[in-house]
Amino acid sequence: MYKRSLKKSLVNSTLLLEIFIALFIILAIIISFTDLAKYIYQIIFFNQVISYDLLTNFLGHALLMAVGVELVVMLINHTPGSIIEVLLFAIARKILISSKGMGDFILGILAIAGVFAIRKYLFVEDISGRKGTTLSASTPIKDVNRIVGLNLPEDYANTIGGLLSRYAQDHKIDLREGVKLTIYNANIEIAKMEDNLIEKVKVTKELDEEE
């Protein structure tokens, strides 16, 4: 009991620290708007050659602020989609601002393609996370909670597939592809079954919980 209470306290403490970090990032982003205003002023009133360099710096600064905004979203939501968006903005900034030649540009394009491949073929079906995250039925409950931001009981079953099977058995529910169940703060849909075994599920956090 003491170990579980300590673990819960540590988790709550880390979440609180993440909120403080997010607040400081937001404050830094707000302050950085003054730098954007300075860049705009200099672009308008300086000569054309200098304005090109200023525009490059302006875009770099703006994209860095965008990365900061997405980082805040990632710290708050804890969804795979938010992590991918941070990576996409960071790679885009690298391509547009820091590329020294065609080789760097091609590497950046390949990096973006790799990120989208991860999104498509691993587990992120919807980059925003609002339409659901598709996971293997063998995914441990603790990993599902971390990825989607849920509070599913970790002592009820070991995996998300096991949780569905036990819940269906306890409530006398017939499981088949397309069946949707609401368990705690999660909407869970059976995405794929084979030989009466659950292979993939789509998990969505309830809207009330998100808001």
PDB file of C-alpha atoms in Angstrom, residues 15-190:
ATOM      1  CA  LEU A  15       2.942  15.941 -13.797  1.00  0.00           C
ATOM      2  CA  LEU A  16       3.045  19.111 -11.696  1.00  0.00           C
ATOM      3  CA  LEU A  17       6.651  19.758 -12.742  1.00  0.00           C
ATOM      4  CA  GLU A  18       5.666  19.328 -16.394  1.00  0.00           C
ATOM      5  CA  ILE A  19       2.912  21.920 -15.937  1.00  0.00           C
ATOM      6  CA  PHE A  20       5.409  24.397 -14.446  1.00  0.00           C
ATOM      7  CA  ILE A  21       7.828  23.763 -17.327  1.00  0.00           C
ATOM      8  CA  ALA A  22       4.984  24.320 -19.813  1.00  0.00           C
ATOM      9  CA  LEU A  23       4.074  27.622 -18.104  1.00  0.00           C
ATOM     10  CA  PHE A  24       7.678  28.871 -18.319  1.00  0.00           C
ATOM     11  CA  ILE A  25       7.837  27.901 -22.002  1.00  0.00           C
ATOM     12  CA  ILE A  26       4.598  29.824 -22.649  1.00  0.00           C
ATOM     13  CA  LEU A  27       6.032  32.856 -20.830  1.00  0.00           C
ATOM     14  CA  ALA A  28       9.211  32.701 -22.929  1.00  0.00           C
ATOM     15  CA  ILE A  29       7.155  32.443 -26.139  1.00  0.00           C
ATOM     16  CA  ILE A  30       5.064  35.482 -25.194  1.00  0.00           C
ATOM     17  CA  ILE A  31       8.212  37.520 -24.460  1.00  0.00           C
ATOM     18  CA  SER A  32       9.687  36.396 -27.805  1.00  0.00           C
ATOM     19  CA  PHE A  33       6.909  38.185 -29.704  1.00  0.00           C
ATOM     20  CA  THR A  34       8.820  41.432 -29.077  1.00  0.00           C
ATOM     21  CA  ASP A  35      11.742  39.997 -31.073  1.00  0.00           C
ATOM     22  CA  LEU A  36       9.406  39.173 -33.963  1.00  0.00           C
ATOM     23  CA  ALA A  37       8.169  42.772 -33.956  1.00  0.00           C
ATOM     24  CA  LYS A  38      11.782  44.015 -34.094  1.00  0.00           C
ATOM     25  CA  TYR A  39      12.535  41.734 -37.052  1.00  0.00           C
ATOM     26  CA  ILE A  40       9.481  43.025 -38.935  1.00  0.00           C
ATOM     27  CA  TYR A  41      10.518  46.635 -38.311  1.00  0.00           C
ATOM     28  CA  GLN A  42      14.069  45.965 -39.538  1.00  0.00           C
ATOM     29  CA  ILE A  43      12.855  44.085 -42.628  1.00  0.00           C
ATOM     30  CA  ILE A  44      10.704  47.069 -43.630  1.00  0.00           C
ATOM     31  CA  PHE A  45      13.282  49.824 -43.090  1.00  0.00           C
ATOM     32  CA  PHE A  46      16.622  48.168 -43.955  1.00  0.00           C
ATOM     33  CA  ASN A  47      18.021  47.613 -47.463  1.00  0.00           C
ATOM     34  CA  GLN A  48      17.128  44.565 -49.523  1.00  0.00           C
ATOM     35  CA  VAL A  49      20.367  42.582 -48.936  1.00  0.00           C
ATOM     36  CA  ILE A  50      20.140  42.898 -45.161  1.00  0.00           C
ATOM     37  CA  SER A  51      16.385  42.259 -45.279  1.00  0.00           C
ATOM     38  CA  TYR A  52      17.000  38.784 -46.754  1.00  0.00           C
ATOM     39  CA  ASP A  53      19.139  37.783 -43.762  1.00  0.00           C
ATOM     40  CA  LEU A  54      16.630  39.370 -41.398  1.00  0.00           C
ATOM     41  CA  LEU A  55      13.789  37.416 -43.003  1.00  0.00           C
ATOM     42  CA  THR A  56      15.749  34.189 -42.562  1.00  0.00           C
ATOM     43  CA  ASN A  57      16.299  35.006 -38.898  1.00  0.00           C
ATOM     44  CA  PHE A  58      12.635  35.949 -38.540  1.00  0.00           C
ATOM     45  CA  LEU A  59      11.463  32.616 -39.958  1.00  0.00           C
ATOM     46  CA  GLY A  60      13.909  30.705 -37.775  1.00  0.00           C
ATOM     47  CA  HIS A  61      12.699  32.539 -34.682  1.00  0.00           C
ATOM     48  CA  ALA A  62       9.017  32.046 -35.585  1.00  0.00           C
ATOM     49  CA  LEU A  63       9.467  28.328 -36.240  1.00  0.00           C
ATOM     50  CA  LEU A  64      11.373  27.944 -32.972  1.00  0.00           C
ATOM     51  CA  MET A  65       8.416  29.541 -31.184  1.00  0.00           C
ATOM     52  CA  ALA A  66       6.111  27.096 -32.982  1.00  0.00           C
ATOM     53  CA  VAL A  67       8.262  24.226 -31.710  1.00  0.00           C
ATOM     54  CA  GLY A  68       7.867  25.682 -28.220  1.00  0.00           C
ATOM     55  CA  VAL A  69       4.077  25.776 -28.571  1.00  0.00           C
ATOM     56  CA  GLU A  70       3.963  22.152 -29.724  1.00  0.00           C
ATOM     57  CA  LEU A  71       6.296  21.212 -26.868  1.00  0.00           C
ATOM     58  CA  VAL A  72       3.765  22.668 -24.425  1.00  0.00           C
ATOM     59  CA  VAL A  73       1.018  20.586 -26.076  1.00  0.00           C
ATOM     60  CA  MET A  74       3.204  17.480 -25.752  1.00  0.00           C
ATOM     61  CA  LEU A  75       3.872  18.119 -22.044  1.00  0.00           C
ATOM     62  CA  ILE A  76       0.153  18.529 -21.343  1.00  0.00           C
ATOM     63  CA  ASN A  77      -1.438  15.881 -23.582  1.00  0.00           C
ATOM     64  CA  HIS A  78       1.148  13.071 -23.525  1.00  0.00           C
ATOM     65  CA  THR A  79      -0.110  11.751 -26.867  1.00  0.00           C
ATOM     66  CA  PRO A  80       1.989  10.267 -29.702  1.00  0.00           C
ATOM     67  CA  GLY A  81       0.492  12.826 -32.093  1.00  0.00           C
ATOM     68  CA  SER A  82       1.825  15.758 -30.079  1.00  0.00           C
ATOM     69  CA  ILE A  83       5.321  14.234 -30.028  1.00  0.00           C
ATOM     70  CA  ILE A  84       5.220  13.796 -33.803  1.00  0.00           C
ATOM     71  CA  GLU A  85       4.133  17.406 -34.311  1.00  0.00           C
ATOM     72  CA  VAL A  86       7.117  18.617 -32.263  1.00  0.00           C
ATOM     73  CA  LEU A  87       9.426  16.532 -34.451  1.00  0.00           C
ATOM     74  CA  LEU A  88       7.831  17.818 -37.659  1.00  0.00           C
ATOM     75  CA  PHE A  89       8.220  21.480 -36.681  1.00  0.00           C
ATOM     76  CA  ALA A  90      11.807  20.906 -35.536  1.00  0.00           C
ATOM     77  CA  ILE A  91      12.728  19.161 -38.800  1.00  0.00           C
ATOM     78  CA  ALA A  92      10.962  21.838 -40.883  1.00  0.00           C
ATOM     79  CA  ARG A  93      12.931  24.555 -39.100  1.00  0.00           C
ATOM     80  CA  LYS A  94      16.171  22.664 -39.720  1.00  0.00           C
ATOM     81  CA  ILE A  95      15.385  22.299 -43.437  1.00  0.00           C
ATOM     82  CA  LEU A  96      14.339  25.915 -44.029  1.00  0.00           C
ATOM     83  CA  ILE A  97      16.930  27.670 -41.886  1.00  0.00           C
ATOM     84  CA  SER A  98      20.010  25.513 -41.370  1.00  0.00           C
ATOM     85  CA  SER A  99      20.318  23.531 -44.611  1.00  0.00           C
ATOM     86  CA  LYS A 100      23.690  24.234 -46.244  1.00  0.00           C
ATOM     87  CA  GLY A 101      23.128  22.306 -49.437  1.00  0.00           C
ATOM     88  CA  MET A 102      21.000  19.825 -51.335  1.00  0.00           C
ATOM     89  CA  GLY A 103      22.287  16.961 -49.178  1.00  0.00           C
ATOM     90  CA  ASP A 104      20.936  18.527 -45.979  1.00  0.00           C
ATOM     91  CA  PHE A 105      17.642  19.268 -47.721  1.00  0.00           C
ATOM     92  CA  ILE A 106      17.248  15.657 -48.894  1.00  0.00           C
ATOM     93  CA  LEU A 107      18.099  14.333 -45.420  1.00  0.00           C
ATOM     94  CA  GLY A 108      15.417  16.602 -43.968  1.00  0.00           C
ATOM     95  CA  ILE A 109      12.826  15.340 -46.442  1.00  0.00           C
ATOM     96  CA  LEU A 110      13.762  11.740 -45.591  1.00  0.00           C
ATOM     97  CA  ALA A 111      13.428  12.541 -41.889  1.00  0.00           C
ATOM     98  CA  ILE A 112       9.907  13.924 -42.423  1.00  0.00           C
ATOM     99  CA  ALA A 113       9.023  10.849 -44.492  1.00  0.00           C
ATOM    100  CA  GLY A 114      10.292   8.670 -41.638  1.00  0.00           C
ATOM    101  CA  VAL A 115       8.118  10.506 -39.115  1.00  0.00           C
ATOM    102  CA  PHE A 116       5.021  10.017 -41.271  1.00  0.00           C
ATOM    103  CA  ALA A 117       5.924   6.336 -41.744  1.00  0.00           C
ATOM    104  CA  ILE A 118       6.029   5.951 -37.956  1.00  0.00           C
ATOM    105  CA  ARG A 119       2.647   7.634 -37.744  1.00  0.00           C
ATOM    106  CA  LYS A 120       1.099   5.381 -40.390  1.00  0.00           C
ATOM    107  CA  TYR A 121       2.605   1.975 -39.695  1.00  0.00           C
ATOM    108  CA  LEU A 122       3.166   1.891 -35.937  1.00  0.00           C
ATOM    109  CA  PHE A 123       0.433   3.255 -33.724  1.00  0.00           C
ATOM    110  CA  VAL A 124      -0.563   6.849 -34.474  1.00  0.00           C
ATOM    111  CA  GLU A 125      -3.610   6.803 -36.723  1.00  0.00           C
ATOM    112  CA  ASP A 126      -4.611  10.412 -36.134  1.00  0.00           C
ATOM    113  CA  ILE A 127      -1.856  12.964 -35.606  1.00  0.00           C
ATOM    114  CA  SER A 128      -4.007  14.996 -33.234  1.00  0.00           C
ATOM    115  CA  GLY A 129      -4.906  11.933 -31.185  1.00  0.00           C
ATOM    116  CA  ARG A 130      -8.605  12.869 -31.241  1.00  0.00           C
ATOM    117  CA  LYS A 131      -9.767  10.156 -33.643  1.00  0.00           C
ATOM    118  CA  GLY A 132      -8.097   7.392 -31.695  1.00  0.00           C
ATOM    119  CA  THR A 133      -4.800   5.611 -31.288  1.00  0.00           C
ATOM    120  CA  THR A 134      -4.539   2.115 -32.753  1.00  0.00           C
ATOM    121  CA  LEU A 135      -2.555  -0.293 -30.601  1.00  0.00           C
ATOM    122  CA  SER A 136      -1.741  -3.978 -30.503  1.00  0.00           C
ATOM    123  CA  ALA A 137      -3.968  -5.954 -28.134  1.00  0.00           C
ATOM    124  CA  SER A 138      -0.793  -7.127 -26.385  1.00  0.00           C
ATOM    125  CA  THR A 139       0.139  -3.573 -25.340  1.00  0.00           C
ATOM    126  CA  PRO A 140       0.500  -3.406 -21.521  1.00  0.00           C
ATOM    127  CA  ILE A 141      -2.115  -1.308 -19.710  1.00  0.00           C
ATOM    128  CA  LYS A 142       0.535   0.996 -18.230  1.00  0.00           C
ATOM    129  CA  ASP A 143       1.818   1.775 -21.736  1.00  0.00           C
ATOM    130  CA  VAL A 144      -1.721   2.457 -22.980  1.00  0.00           C
ATOM    131  CA  ASN A 145      -2.249   4.887 -20.084  1.00  0.00           C
ATOM    132  CA  ARG A 146       1.017   6.643 -20.900  1.00  0.00           C
ATOM    133  CA  ILE A 147       0.503   6.832 -24.666  1.00  0.00           C
ATOM    134  CA  VAL A 148      -3.140   7.926 -24.712  1.00  0.00           C
ATOM    135  CA  GLY A 149      -3.277   9.692 -21.336  1.00  0.00           C
ATOM    136  CA  LEU A 150      -5.764   7.390 -19.604  1.00  0.00           C
ATOM    137  CA  ASN A 151      -6.404   6.015 -16.116  1.00  0.00           C
ATOM    138  CA  LEU A 152      -7.225   2.399 -16.895  1.00  0.00           C
ATOM    139  CA  PRO A 153      -6.743   0.064 -13.886  1.00  0.00           C
ATOM    140  CA  GLU A 154      -3.415  -1.735 -14.138  1.00  0.00           C
ATOM    141  CA  ASP A 155      -4.462  -4.452 -11.667  1.00  0.00           C
ATOM    142  CA  TYR A 156      -7.547  -5.499 -13.673  1.00  0.00           C
ATOM    143  CA  ALA A 157      -5.588  -7.027 -16.568  1.00  0.00           C
ATOM    144  CA  ASN A 158      -2.045  -7.028 -17.927  1.00  0.00           C
ATOM    145  CA  THR A 159      -2.789  -5.950 -21.509  1.00  0.00           C
ATOM    146  CA  ILE A 160      -5.424  -3.872 -23.266  1.00  0.00           C
ATOM    147  CA  GLY A 161      -6.712  -7.009 -25.014  1.00  0.00           C
ATOM    148  CA  GLY A 162      -6.923  -8.842 -21.703  1.00  0.00           C
ATOM    149  CA  LEU A 163      -8.797  -5.923 -20.173  1.00  0.00           C
ATOM    150  CA  LEU A 164     -11.385  -6.024 -22.975  1.00  0.00           C
ATOM    151  CA  SER A 165     -11.808  -9.789 -22.691  1.00  0.00           C
ATOM    152  CA  ARG A 166     -12.273  -9.726 -18.926  1.00  0.00           C
ATOM    153  CA  TYR A 167     -14.610  -6.721 -19.053  1.00  0.00           C
ATOM    154  CA  ALA A 168     -16.723  -8.432 -21.729  1.00  0.00           C
ATOM    155  CA  GLN A 169     -16.829 -11.637 -19.691  1.00  0.00           C
ATOM    156  CA  ASP A 170     -17.841  -9.801 -16.503  1.00  0.00           C
ATOM    157  CA  HIS A 171     -20.608  -7.883 -18.299  1.00  0.00           C
ATOM    158  CA  LYS A 172     -21.665 -10.696 -20.683  1.00  0.00           C
ATOM    159  CA  ILE A 173     -20.759  -8.781 -23.846  1.00  0.00           C
ATOM    160  CA  ASP A 174     -20.164 -10.541 -27.172  1.00  0.00           C
ATOM    161  CA  LEU A 175     -16.860  -9.361 -28.645  1.00  0.00           C
ATOM    162  CA  ARG A 176     -16.457  -8.868 -32.403  1.00  0.00           C
ATOM    163  CA  GLU A 177     -14.814  -6.405 -34.790  1.00  0.00           C
ATOM    164  CA  GLY A 178     -16.291  -2.938 -34.502  1.00  0.00           C
ATOM    165  CA  VAL A 179     -17.611  -3.381 -30.952  1.00  0.00           C
ATOM    166  CA  LYS A 180     -17.074  -0.238 -28.870  1.00  0.00           C
ATOM    167  CA  LEU A 181     -16.816  -0.226 -25.081  1.00  0.00           C
ATOM    168  CA  THR A 182     -16.426   2.638 -22.638  1.00  0.00           C
ATOM    169  CA  ILE A 183     -14.182   1.700 -19.720  1.00  0.00           C
ATOM    170  CA  TYR A 184     -13.315   4.375 -17.178  1.00  0.00           C
ATOM    171  CA  ASN A 185     -12.183   7.403 -19.233  1.00  0.00           C
ATOM    172  CA  ALA A 186     -11.520   5.430 -22.434  1.00  0.00           C
ATOM    173  CA  ASN A 187     -13.558   4.572 -25.514  1.00  0.00           C
ATOM    174  CA  ILE A 188     -12.147   1.309 -26.864  1.00  0.00           C
ATOM    175  CA  GLU A 189     -13.060  -0.189 -30.241  1.00  0.00           C
ATOM    176  CA  ILE A 190     -12.004  -3.610 -31.482  1.00  0.00           C
TER     177      ILE A 190
END
